[in-house]
CSV table of N, CA and C in Angstrom, one decimal:
chain,number,residue,atom,x,y,z
A,1379,MET,N,-8.4,138.3,10.5
A,1379,MET,CA,-8.6,139.8,10.1
A,1379,MET,C,-9.5,140.3,9.9
A,1380,LEU,N,-10.6,139.6,8.8
A,1380,LEU,CA,-11.7,139.8,8.4
A,1380,LEU,C,-12.1,139.3,9.4
A,1381,SER,N,-12.3,138.5,10.5
A,1381,SER,CA,-13.5,138.0,11.7
A,1381,SER,C,-13.3,139.6,12.5
A,1382,GLN,N,-12.5,140.3,12.8
A,1382,GLN,CA,-12.0,141.0,13.7
A,1382,GLN,C,-12.6,142.4,13.1
A,1383,ILE,N,-12.6,142.7,11.5
A,1383,ILE,CA,-12.9,143.7,11.1
A,1383,ILE,C,-14.6,144.0,11.2
A,1384,ASP,N,-15.2,142.2,10.6
A,1384,ASP,CA,-16.8,142.6,10.8
A,1384,ASP,C,-17.3,142.0,12.2
A,1385,GLY,N,-16.1,142.3,13.5
A,1385,GLY,CA,-17.1,142.1,14.4
A,1385,GLY,C,-16.9,143.5,15.3
A,1386,GLU,N,-16.4,144.4,14.8
A,1386,GLU,CA,-16.2,145.6,15.5
A,1386,GLU,C,-17.0,146.6,14.9
A,1387,HIS,N,-18.3,146.3,14.7
A,1387,HIS,CA,-19.1,148.0,14.8
A,1387,HIS,C,-19.7,148.3,15.3
A,1388,GLY,N,-20.2,149.1,15.5
A,1388,GLY,CA,-20.3,149.8,17.1
A,1388,GLY,C,-20.6,151.7,16.4
A,1389,SER,N,-20.9,152.2,17.5
A,1389,SER,CA,-22.0,153.2,17.5
A,1389,SER,C,-20.6,154.4,17.1
A,1390,PHE,N,-20.7,155.3,16.2
A,1390,PHE,CA,-19.8,156.4,15.7
A,1390,PHE,C,-20.1,157.3,15.7
A,1391,ASN,N,-19.6,158.4,16.6
A,1391,ASN,CA,-20.1,160.1,16.6
A,1391,ASN,C,-19.2,161.0,16.1
A,1392,LEU,N,-19.2,161.8,15.6
A,1392,LEU,CA,-18.2,162.4,15.0
A,1392,LEU,C,-17.2,163.6,16.0
A,1393,THR,N,-18.8,164.1,17.0
A,1393,THR,CA,-18.5,164.9,17.9
A,1393,THR,C,-17.2,164.3,18.8
A,1394,THR,N,-17.3,162.9,19.5
A,1394,THR,CA,-16.9,162.5,19.7
A,1394,THR,C,-16.0,162.2,19.4
A,1395,PHE,N,-15.6,161.4,18.1
A,1395,PHE,CA,-14.0,161.2,17.4
A,1395,PHE,C,-13.5,162.7,17.1
A,1396,ALA,N,-13.9,163.5,17.2
A,1396,ALA,CA,-13.3,165.2,17.0
A,1396,ALA,C,-12.1,165.5,18.3
A,1397,ASP,N,-13.2,165.1,19.5
A,1397,ASP,CA,-12.0,164.8,20.9
A,1397,ASP,C,-10.9,163.9,20.3
A,1398,GLU,N,-11.1,162.9,20.4
A,1398,GLU,CA,-10.0,161.9,20.0
A,1398,GLU,C,-8.9,162.3,19.1
A,1399,LEU,N,-9.4,162.5,17.9
A,1399,LEU,CA,-8.6,163.1,17.0
A,1399,LEU,C,-7.5,164.7,17.6
A,1400,ARG,N,-8.5,165.7,18.1
A,1400,ARG,CA,-7.6,166.5,19.2
A,1400,ARG,C,-6.3,166.2,20.1
A,1401,LEU,N,-6.6,165.0,20.8
A,1401,LEU,CA,-5.8,164.5,21.2
A,1401,LEU,C,-4.7,164.0,20.5
A,1402,TYR,N,-4.9,163.1,19.4
A,1402,TYR,CA,-4.0,162.1,19.1
A,1402,TYR,C,-2.8,163.5,17.9
A,1403,PHE,N,-3.3,164.8,17.9
A,1403,PHE,CA,-2.6,165.9,17.1
A,1403,PHE,C,-2.3,167.0,18.1
A,1404,ASN,N,-2.5,166.7,19.5
A,1404,ASN,CA,-2.2,167.7,20.6
A,1404,ASN,C,-0.2,168.4,20.4
A,1405,SER,N,0.3,167.6,19.3
A,1405,SER,CA,1.7,168.0,18.9
A,1405,SER,C,1.1,169.1,18.0
A,1406,ASN,N,0.3,169.7,17.2
A,1406,ASN,CA,0.4,170.3,16.4
A,1406,ASN,C,-0.7,171.2,16.8
A,1407,SER,N,-1.1,171.7,17.6
A,1407,SER,CA,-2.0,172.8,18.5
A,1407,SER,C,-2.1,173.9,17.5
A,1408,ALA,N,-1.9,174.5,16.3
A,1408,ALA,CA,-1.6,175.1,15.8
A,1408,ALA,C,-2.7,174.6,14.6
A,1409,PHE,N,-3.6,173.6,14.4
A,1409,PHE,CA,-4.2,173.2,13.7
A,1409,PHE,C,-5.3,173.3,14.4
A,1410,GLU,N,-6.5,173.8,14.0
A,1410,GLU,CA,-7.7,173.8,14.7
A,1410,GLU,C,-8.8,172.6,14.2
A,1411,ILE,N,-9.1,171.9,15.1
A,1411,ILE,CA,-10.1,170.3,14.2
A,1411,ILE,C,-11.8,171.7,14.7
A,1412,ARG,N,-12.1,171.6,13.5
A,1412,ARG,CA,-13.9,172.2,14.0
A,1412,ARG,C,-14.8,171.2,13.8
A,1413,VAL,N,-15.6,170.5,14.2
A,1413,VAL,CA,-16.9,170.3,13.9
A,1413,VAL,C,-17.8,171.6,13.5
A,1414,GLU,N,-18.0,171.6,11.8
A,1414,GLU,CA,-19.3,172.3,11.5
A,1414,GLU,C,-20.6,171.7,11.5
A,1415,GLN,N,-21.0,170.5,11.5
A,1415,GLN,CA,-22.4,169.6,11.7
A,1415,GLN,C,-22.3,168.0,12.2
A,1416,ASP,N,-22.2,167.9,12.8
A,1416,ASP,CA,-22.5,166.3,13.5
A,1416,ASP,C,-24.2,165.8,13.4
A,1417,CYS,N,-24.1,164.7,12.6
A,1417,CYS,CA,-25.5,164.2,12.5
A,1417,CYS,C,-26.1,163.5,13.3
A,1418,GLY,N,-25.2,163.1,14.4
A,1418,GLY,CA,-25.3,162.4,15.3
A,1418,GLY,C,-24.7,161.0,15.4
A,1419,SER,N,-25.0,160.2,16.5
A,1419,SER,CA,-24.4,158.2,16.4
A,1419,SER,C,-25.1,157.7,15.0
A,1420,PHE,N,-24.4,157.1,14.7
A,1420,PHE,CA,-24.5,156.0,13.4
A,1420,PHE,C,-23.8,154.7,13.6
A,1421,GLY,N,-24.5,153.7,13.2
A,1421,GLY,CA,-23.7,152.2,13.0
A,1421,GLY,C,-22.6,152.4,12.2
A,1422,ALA,N,-21.3,151.9,12.4
A,1422,ALA,CA,-20.3,152.3,11.8
A,1422,ALA,C,-18.7,151.2,11.9
A,1423,TYR,N,-18.5,150.3,11.0
A,1423,TYR,CA,-17.5,149.5,11.6
A,1423,TYR,C,-16.5,150.5,11.0
A,1424,LEU,N,-15.7,150.7,13.1
A,1424,LEU,CA,-15.1,151.9,13.5
A,1424,LEU,C,-13.7,152.4,13.0
A,1425,THR,N,-12.9,151.0,13.2
A,1425,THR,CA,-11.4,150.8,12.9
A,1425,THR,C,-11.0,151.5,11.6
A,1426,PRO,N,-11.9,150.9,10.2
A,1426,PRO,CA,-11.8,151.4,9.1
A,1426,PRO,C,-12.2,152.8,9.2
A,1427,LEU,N,-13.1,153.3,9.4
A,1427,LEU,CA,-13.9,154.7,9.3
A,1427,LEU,C,-12.9,155.6,10.4
A,1428,LYS,N,-12.2,155.5,11.4
A,1428,LYS,CA,-11.7,156.1,12.2
A,1428,LYS,C,-10.0,156.1,11.5
A,1429,THR,N,-9.7,155.3,11.2
A,1429,THR,CA,-8.6,155.1,10.1
A,1429,THR,C,-8.5,156.3,8.8
A,1430,ILE,N,-10.1,156.4,8.3
A,1430,ILE,CA,-10.0,157.1,7.1
A,1430,ILE,C,-9.8,158.6,7.7
A,1431,LEU,N,-10.4,158.8,8.5
A,1431,LEU,CA,-10.5,160.2,9.3
A,1431,LEU,C,-9.4,160.4,9.4
A,1432,ILE,N,-8.4,159.8,10.3
A,1432,ILE,CA,-7.1,160.5,10.5
A,1432,ILE,C,-6.5,160.5,9.6
A,1433,ASN,N,-6.5,159.3,8.4
A,1433,ASN,CA,-5.6,159.5,7.6
A,1433,ASN,C,-6.0,161.1,6.9
A,1434,LEU,N,-7.1,161.5,6.6
A,1434,LEU,CA,-7.7,162.9,6.6
A,1434,LEU,C,-7.0,164.1,7.0
A,1435,VAL,N,-7.2,163.8,7.9
A,1435,VAL,CA,-7.1,164.9,8.8
A,1435,VAL,C,-5.4,165.1,9.0
A,1436,SER,N,-4.8,164.1,9.2
A,1436,SER,CA,-3.3,163.9,9.1
A,1436,SER,C,-2.8,164.7,8.0
A,1437,ASN,N,-3.3,164.3,6.9
A,1437,ASN,CA,-2.7,164.6,5.4
A,1437,ASN,C,-2.6,166.4,5.6
A,1438,ALA,N,-4.2,166.8,6.2
A,1438,ALA,CA,-4.6,168.4,6.1
A,1438,ALA,C,-3.6,169.2,6.6
A,1439,SER,N,-3.0,168.6,7.7
A,1439,SER,CA,-2.0,169.4,8.9
A,1439,SER,C,-0.9,168.9,7.7
A,1440,LYS,N,-0.2,168.3,7.4
A,1440,LYS,CA,1.3,168.0,6.6
A,1440,LYS,C,1.5,168.6,5.8
A,1441,HIS,N,0.1,168.8,5.0
A,1441,HIS,CA,0.5,169.3,3.5
A,1441,HIS,C,0.5,171.0,3.7
A,1442,HIS,N,0.0,171.6,4.7
A,1442,HIS,CA,0.1,173.0,4.6
A,1442,HIS,C,0.6,173.8,4.5
A,1443,ASP,N,0.9,174.7,3.4
A,1443,ASP,CA,1.5,175.6,3.2
A,1443,ASP,C,1.8,176.5,4.3
A,1444,ARG,N,1.4,176.7,5.3
A,1444,ARG,CA,1.4,177.7,6.6
A,1444,ARG,C,1.2,176.9,8.2
A,1445,SER,N,1.9,178.4,9.3
A,1445,SER,CA,2.5,177.5,10.2
A,1445,SER,C,0.9,176.7,10.9
A,1446,SER,N,-0.1,177.6,10.5
A,1446,SER,CA,-1.4,177.0,11.3
A,1446,SER,C,-2.9,177.4,10.6
A,1447,GLY,N,-3.4,176.3,10.9
A,1447,GLY,CA,-5.2,176.3,10.0
A,1447,GLY,C,-6.0,176.1,10.8
A,1448,THR,N,-7.1,175.4,9.6
A,1448,THR,CA,-8.2,175.1,10.0
A,1448,THR,C,-8.6,173.9,9.4
A,1449,ILE,N,-9.2,173.1,10.1
A,1449,ILE,CA,-9.2,171.3,9.9
A,1449,ILE,C,-10.9,171.4,10.4
A,1450,ARG,N,-12.1,171.8,9.2
A,1450,ARG,CA,-13.5,171.3,9.3
A,1450,ARG,C,-14.1,170.1,9.0
A,1451,ILE,N,-14.7,169.3,9.5
A,1451,ILE,CA,-15.3,168.3,9.3
A,1451,ILE,C,-16.7,168.2,10.1
A,1452,SER,N,-17.7,167.3,9.1
A,1452,SER,CA,-19.6,167.5,9.4
A,1452,SER,C,-19.4,165.8,8.8
A,1453,SER,N,-20.8,165.7,9.2
A,1453,SER,CA,-21.3,164.6,8.6
A,1453,SER,C,-22.5,164.7,8.6
A,1454,GLU,N,-23.1,164.3,8.1
A,1454,GLU,CA,-24.7,164.5,7.0
A,1454,GLU,C,-25.3,163.0,7.3
A,1455,ARG,N,-26.5,163.1,7.6
A,1455,ARG,CA,-27.3,161.5,7.2
A,1455,ARG,C,-28.1,161.9,5.8
A,1456,TYR,N,-28.1,160.5,5.8
A,1456,TYR,CA,-29.4,160.7,4.6
A,1456,TYR,C,-29.6,158.9,4.7
A,1457,PRO,N,-31.2,158.6,3.5
A,1457,PRO,CA,-31.6,157.7,4.1
A,1457,PRO,C,-30.8,156.5,4.3
A,1458,ASN,N,-29.7,156.6,3.3
A,1458,ASN,CA,-28.8,154.7,3.4
A,1458,ASN,C,-27.4,155.4,3.5
A,1459,TYR,N,-26.9,156.3,3.7
A,1459,TYR,CA,-25.4,156.5,3.8
A,1459,TYR,C,-25.2,158.1,4.9
A,1460,VAL,N,-24.2,158.0,4.8
A,1460,VAL,CA,-23.3,159.2,5.7
A,1460,VAL,C,-22.7,159.4,4.7
A,1461,GLU,N,-22.4,161.2,4.7
A,1461,GLU,CA,-21.5,161.5,4.2
A,1461,GLU,C,-20.7,162.6,5.4
A,1462,ILE,N,-18.9,162.0,5.3
A,1462,ILE,CA,-18.4,163.1,6.1
A,1462,ILE,C,-17.3,163.6,4.9
A,1463,THR,N,-17.1,164.9,5.6
A,1463,THR,CA,-16.4,165.3,4.9
A,1463,THR,C,-15.6,166.0,6.7
A,1464,VAL,N,-14.2,166.3,5.3
A,1464,VAL,CA,-12.6,166.5,6.2
A,1464,VAL,C,-12.6,168.3,5.0
A,1465,ALA,N,-12.6,169.3,5.8
A,1465,ALA,CA,-12.1,170.2,4.3
A,1465,ALA,C,-10.9,171.2,5.1
A,1466,ASP,N,-10.0,171.8,5.0
A,1466,ASP,CA,-8.9,172.0,5.1
A,1466,ASP,C,-8.7,173.7,4.6
A,1467,ASP,N,-8.0,174.6,4.8
A,1467,ASP,CA,-7.2,175.9,4.4
A,1467,ASP,C,-6.1,176.2,3.7
A,1468,GLY,N,-5.7,175.3,3.7
A,1468,GLY,CA,-4.5,174.9,2.8
A,1468,GLY,C,-4.4,175.5,1.4
A,1469,PRO,N,-3.2,175.1,0.5
A,1469,PRO,CA,-3.1,175.9,-0.6
A,1469,PRO,C,-4.2,174.5,-1.6
A,1470,GLY,N,-4.7,173.6,-1.5
A,1470,GLY,CA,-5.2,172.8,-2.4
A,1470,GLY,C,-4.2,172.2,-3.5
A,1471,ILE,N,-5.0,171.3,-4.0
A,1471,ILE,CA,-4.8,170.2,-5.1
A,1471,ILE,C,-5.0,170.8,-6.4
A,1472,PRO,N,-4.3,170.9,-7.0
A,1472,PRO,CA,-4.1,171.2,-8.8
A,1472,PRO,C,-5.0,170.2,-9.3
A,1473,LYS,N,-6.3,170.7,-9.9
A,1473,LYS,CA,-6.7,169.4,-10.5
A,1473,LYS,C,-6.2,168.3,-11.2
A,1474,GLN,N,-4.9,168.9,-12.1
A,1474,GLN,CA,-4.5,168.0,-12.7
A,1474,GLN,C,-3.9,166.6,-12.1
A,1475,TYR,N,-3.3,167.4,-10.7
A,1475,TYR,CA,-2.9,166.5,-10.0
A,1475,TYR,C,-4.0,164.9,-8.8
A,1476,GLN,N,-5.0,165.5,-9.2
A,1476,GLN,CA,-6.0,164.9,-8.2
A,1476,GLN,C,-6.6,163.7,-8.6
A,1477,ASP,N,-6.0,163.2,-9.7
A,1477,ASP,CA,-6.4,161.3,-10.1
A,1477,ASP,C,-5.2,161.0,-9.4
A,1478,GLN,N,-3.9,161.3,-9.7
A,1478,GLN,CA,-2.7,160.4,-8.8
A,1478,GLN,C,-2.9,160.9,-7.4
A,1479,ILE,N,-3.3,161.2,-6.4
A,1479,ILE,CA,-3.4,161.5,-5.3
A,1479,ILE,C,-4.0,159.7,-4.8
A,1480,PHE,N,-4.7,159.6,-5.3
A,1480,PHE,CA,-5.2,158.5,-4.7
A,1480,PHE,C,-4.9,156.9,-5.1
A,1481,VAL,N,-3.4,157.3,-6.1
A,1481,VAL,CA,-2.2,156.3,-6.6
A,1481,VAL,C,-1.2,155.9,-4.9
A,1482,LEU,N,-1.4,154.1,-5.1
A,1482,LEU,CA,-0.3,154.1,-3.9
A,1482,LEU,C,1.2,154.3,-4.7
A,1483,PHE,N,1.8,154.9,-3.0
A,1483,PHE,CA,2.8,155.3,-3.7
A,1483,PHE,C,3.2,156.7,-4.4
A,1484,GLN,N,2.0,157.2,-4.0
A,1484,GLN,CA,2.5,158.5,-5.1
A,1484,GLN,C,2.4,159.5,-4.4
A,1485,THR,N,3.2,160.7,-4.5
A,1485,THR,CA,3.2,161.8,-3.8
A,1485,THR,C,3.6,162.6,-4.8
A,1486,LEU,N,2.9,164.5,-4.5
A,1486,LEU,CA,2.9,164.9,-5.0
A,1486,LEU,C,4.5,166.1,-4.6
A,1487,LYS,N,4.9,165.8,-3.7
A,1487,LYS,CA,6.0,166.6,-3.2
A,1487,LYS,C,7.3,165.7,-3.2
A,1488,SER,N,8.4,165.8,-2.9
A,1488,SER,CA,9.6,165.4,-2.4
A,1488,SER,C,9.6,164.8,-1.3
A,1489,ARG,N,10.2,163.6,-1.3
A,1489,ARG,CA,9.6,162.9,0.5
A,1489,ARG,C,11.0,164.1,1.4
A,1490,ASP,N,11.7,164.9,0.1
A,1490,ASP,CA,12.1,165.9,1.0
A,1490,ASP,C,11.5,167.1,1.5
A,1491,GLU,N,10.9,167.5,1.2
A,1491,GLU,CA,9.7,168.6,1.6
A,1491,GLU,C,9.1,168.0,2.6
A,1492,VAL,N,7.8,166.7,2.5
A,1492,VAL,CA,7.3,166.2,3.3
A,1492,VAL,C,7.1,164.9,3.2
A,1493,GLU,N,7.1,164.5,4.7
A,1493,GLU,CA,7.1,163.3,5.0
A,1493,GLU,C,5.9,162.5,4.6
A,1494,GLY,N,6.3,161.6,3.9
A,1494,GLY,CA,4.7,160.5,3.8
A,1494,GLY,C,5.5,159.2,3.1
A,1495,SER,N,4.7,158.5,2.7
A,1495,SER,CA,4.9,157.5,1.7
A,1495,SER,C,4.1,157.3,0.5
A,1496,GLY,N,2.8,157.9,0.4
A,1496,GLY,CA,2.1,158.0,-0.3
A,1496,GLY,C,1.5,157.1,0.0
A,1497,LEU,N,1.2,156.5,1.0
A,1497,LEU,CA,0.0,155.7,1.5
A,1497,LEU,C,-1.2,155.6,1.8
A,1498,GLY,N,-1.3,157.0,2.6
A,1498,GLY,CA,-2.7,157.4,2.7
A,1498,GLY,C,-4.3,157.1,2.4
A,1499,LEU,N,-4.0,158.4,1.3
A,1499,LEU,CA,-4.9,158.2,0.3
A,1499,LEU,C,-5.2,156.9,0.0
A,1500,ALA,N,-4.5,156.4,-0.7
A,1500,ALA,CA,-4.6,155.2,-1.0
A,1500,ALA,C,-5.4,154.3,-0.5
A,1501,LEU,N,-4.7,154.3,1.0
A,1501,LEU,CA,-5.5,153.6,2.1
A,1501,LEU,C,-6.9,153.8,2.3
A,1502,VAL,N,-7.4,155.3,2.0
A,1502,VAL,CA,-8.3,155.8,2.3
A,1502,VAL,C,-9.6,155.2,1.5
A,1503,GLN,N,-8.9,155.4,-0.2
A,1503,GLN,CA,-9.7,155.3,-0.6
A,1503,GLN,C,-9.8,153.4,-0.2
A,1504,LYS,N,-9.1,152.7,0.0
A,1504,LYS,CA,-9.5,151.0,-0.1
A,1504,LYS,C,-10.1,151.2,1.1
A,1505,LEU,N,-9.9,151.7,1.5
A,1505,LEU,CA,-10.9,151.0,3.1
A,1505,LEU,C,-12.5,151.7,2.5
A,1506,ALA,N,-12.8,152.6,2.1
A,1506,ALA,CA,-13.9,153.5,1.8
A,1506,ALA,C,-14.9,152.6,1.0
A,1507,ARG,N,-13.7,152.4,-0.2
A,1507,ARG,CA,-14.6,150.6,-1.2
A,1507,ARG,C,-15.0,149.4,-0.4
A,1508,SER,N,-13.9,149.3,0.3
A,1508,SER,CA,-14.0,147.9,1.8
A,1508,SER,C,-15.6,148.0,2.5
A,1509,LEU,N,-15.7,149.3,2.8
A,1509,LEU,CA,-16.9,149.3,3.4
A,1509,LEU,C,-18.5,150.2,2.6
A,1510,GLY,N,-17.5,149.6,1.5
A,1510,GLY,CA,-19.2,149.4,0.1
A,1510,GLY,C,-19.3,151.4,0.0
A,1511,GLY,N,-18.5,152.5,0.2
A,1511,GLY,CA,-18.4,153.5,0.2
A,1511,GLY,C,-17.5,154.2,-0.6
A,1512,SER,N,-17.7,155.4,-0.7
A,1512,SER,CA,-16.5,156.2,-2.1
A,1512,SER,C,-15.9,157.6,-1.1
A,1513,VAL,N,-14.9,157.8,-1.5
A,1513,VAL,CA,-14.3,159.5,-1.0
A,1513,VAL,C,-13.9,159.9,-2.7
A,1514,SER,N,-14.4,161.0,-2.6
A,1514,SER,CA,-13.7,162.4,-3.5
A,1514,SER,C,-13.4,163.4,-3.0
A,1515,VAL,N,-12.6,163.7,-4.6
A,1515,VAL,CA,-11.9,165.6,-3.6
A,1515,VAL,C,-12.9,166.4,-4.3
A,1516,VAL,N,-12.8,167.7,-4.1
A,1516,VAL,CA,-12.8,169.0,-4.4
A,1516,VAL,C,-11.8,170.1,-4.2
A,1517,SER,N,-11.3,170.6,-5.4
A,1517,SER,CA,-10.2,171.6,-4.8
A,1517,SER,C,-10.0,172.5,-6.1
A,1518,ASN,N,-9.9,173.6,-6.1
A,1518,ASN,CA,-9.8,173.7,-7.4
A,1518,ASN,C,-8.6,175.7,-6.9
A,1519,PRO,N,-7.8,175.2,-6.4
A,1519,PRO,CA,-6.7,176.6,-6.2
A,1519,PRO,C,-6.8,177.9,-7.0
A,1520,ASP,N,-7.0,177.1,-8.4
A,1520,ASP,CA,-6.9,178.7,-9.0
A,1520,ASP,C,-7.7,179.9,-8.9
A,1521,VAL,N,-9.4,178.9,-8.2
A,1521,VAL,CA,-10.0,180.1,-7.6
A,1521,VAL,C,-10.1,179.9,-5.9
A,1522,ALA,N,-9.8,179.5,-5.3
A,1522,ALA,CA,-9.5,179.3,-4.0
A,1522,ALA,C,-8.7,178.3,-3.2
A,1523,ARG,N,-8.7,178.9,-2.1
A,1523,ARG,CA,-7.5,177.9,-1.3
A,1523,ARG,C,-8.4,176.8,-0.6
A,1524,GLY,N,-7.6,175.5,-0.3
A,1524,GLY,CA,-8.4,174.9,0.4
A,1524,GLY,C,-9.2,172.8,-0.4
A,1525,THR,N,-9.3,172.6,0.2
A,1525,THR,CA,-9.4,170.9,-0.4
A,1525,THR,C,-10.4,170.4,0.5
A,1526,VAL,N,-11.3,169.7,0.1
A,1526,VAL,CA,-12.6,168.9,0.5
A,1526,VAL,C,-12.5,167.7,-0.1
A,1527,PHE,N,-12.0,167.1,1.2
A,1527,PHE,CA,-12.4,165.5,0.9
A,1527,PHE,C,-13.8,165.4,1.2
A,1528,THR,N,-14.5,164.5,0.9
A,1528,THR,CA,-15.8,163.5,0.8
A,1528,THR,C,-15.9,162.1,0.9
A,1529,VAL,N,-16.4,161.7,2.5
A,1529,VAL,CA,-16.6,160.4,2.4
A,1529,VAL,C,-17.8,159.8,2.7
A,1530,ARG,N,-18.0,158.7,1.6
A,1530,ARG,CA,-19.8,158.4,2.1
A,1530,ARG,C,-19.5,156.9,1.9
A,1531,VAL,N,-20.4,156.6,3.3
A,1531,VAL,CA,-20.4,155.3,3.5
A,1531,VAL,C,-21.9,154.5,3.9
A,1532,PRO,N,-22.0,153.9,3.6
A,1532,PRO,CA,-23.5,153.0,3.8
A,1532,PRO,C,-24.2,152.9,5.5
A,1533,LEU,N,-25.3,153.4,5.8
A,1533,LEU,CA,-25.6,152.9,6.3
A,1533,LEU,C,-26.0,151.5,6.5
A,1534,ASN,N,-25.1,150.5,7.0
A,1534,ASN,CA,-25.5,149.2,6.6
A,1534,ASN,C,-25.4,148.6,8.5
A,1535,THR,N,-26.3,147.7,8.5
A,1535,THR,CA,-26.4,147.1,9.9
A,1535,THR,C,-25.5,146.0,9.9
A,1536,PRO,N,-24.9,145.8,11.2
A,1536,PRO,CA,-23.9,144.8,11.1
A,1536,PRO,C,-24.0,143.2,10.0
A,1537,SER,N,-25.1,142.7,10.6
A,1537,SER,CA,-26.0,141.4,9.9
A,1537,SER,C,-25.7,141.5,8.0
A,1538,ALA,N,-25.6,142.8,8.1
A,1538,ALA,CA,-25.6,143.1,6.2
A,1538,ALA,C,-24.3,143.0,5.6
A,1539,LYS,N,-22.8,142.8,6.1
A,1539,LYS,CA,-21.4,142.7,5.9
A,1539,LYS,C,-21.5,141.1,6.2
A,1540,THR,N,-20.5,140.8,5.0
A,1540,THR,CA,-19.9,139.2,5.0
A,1540,THR,C,-18.5,139.9,5.0
A,1541,PRO,N,-17.6,139.1,4.7
A,1541,PRO,CA,-16.3,138.9,5.2
A,1541,PRO,C,-15.8,139.2,3.4
A,1542,ASN,N,-17.0,138.8,2.2
A,1542,ASN,CA,-15.8,139.3,0.7
A,1542,ASN,C,-17.0,140.7,1.2
A,1543,ASP,N,-17.5,141.2,1.6
A,1543,ASP,CA,-17.3,142.6,1.7
A,1543,ASP,C,-16.3,144.0,2.0
A,1544,ILE,N,-15.5,142.6,2.8
A,1544,ILE,CA,-14.1,143.7,3.4
A,1544,ILE,C,-13.2,142.9,2.5
A,1545,GLN,N,-13.0,142.3,1.8
A,1545,GLN,CA,-11.7,141.9,1.1
A,1545,GLN,C,-10.7,143.1,1.2
A,1546,GLY,N,-9.5,142.4,1.0
A,1546,GLY,CA,-8.1,142.9,1.0
A,1546,GLY,C,-7.7,144.3,1.8
A,1547,LEU,N,-8.6,144.2,3.2
A,1547,LEU,CA,-7.9,145.2,4.2
A,1547,LEU,C,-7.2,144.5,4.7
A,1548,ALA,N,-6.9,143.2,4.6
A,1548,ALA,CA,-5.6,142.3,5.5
A,1548,ALA,C,-4.5,142.9,4.5
A,1549,ALA,N,-4.7,143.1,2.9
A,1549,ALA,CA,-3.4,143.4,1.9
A,1549,ALA,C,-2.3,144.3,2.6
């Protein structure tokens, strides 16, 4: 597994991937996926990065409290890393639960209310860390609707990664 991940470094473009996301979520056309800013193509480990974004977009639509909404994604390049944000216009996540959302098997709603195993955001965090990056959340439903997840991944060349950098992905 590690050698496969080590070998799948390629060019990632947010606008192109958003087109793939729209096809993937075409059964839920009530949610618009909008690219607000695209920093252009950059090198990335494609499967982990795409898995992170699929989970974040899926959560944004699954946990929305309305039948339609907008999911905004953007990317910005910095000298040593890229930041990708996924923002929704849903109900938000109360501050007292924001640490819990990254815990394995933790869900904020009962499984009767929302289909989910509590794996998605724990996986997002694990994958981001395995890439040498991070994921954070900003949401304050007392002030405004919506949640913003920010994923930060370093700009690395494929030779800079070793299998030890991506440990635990097979777990």
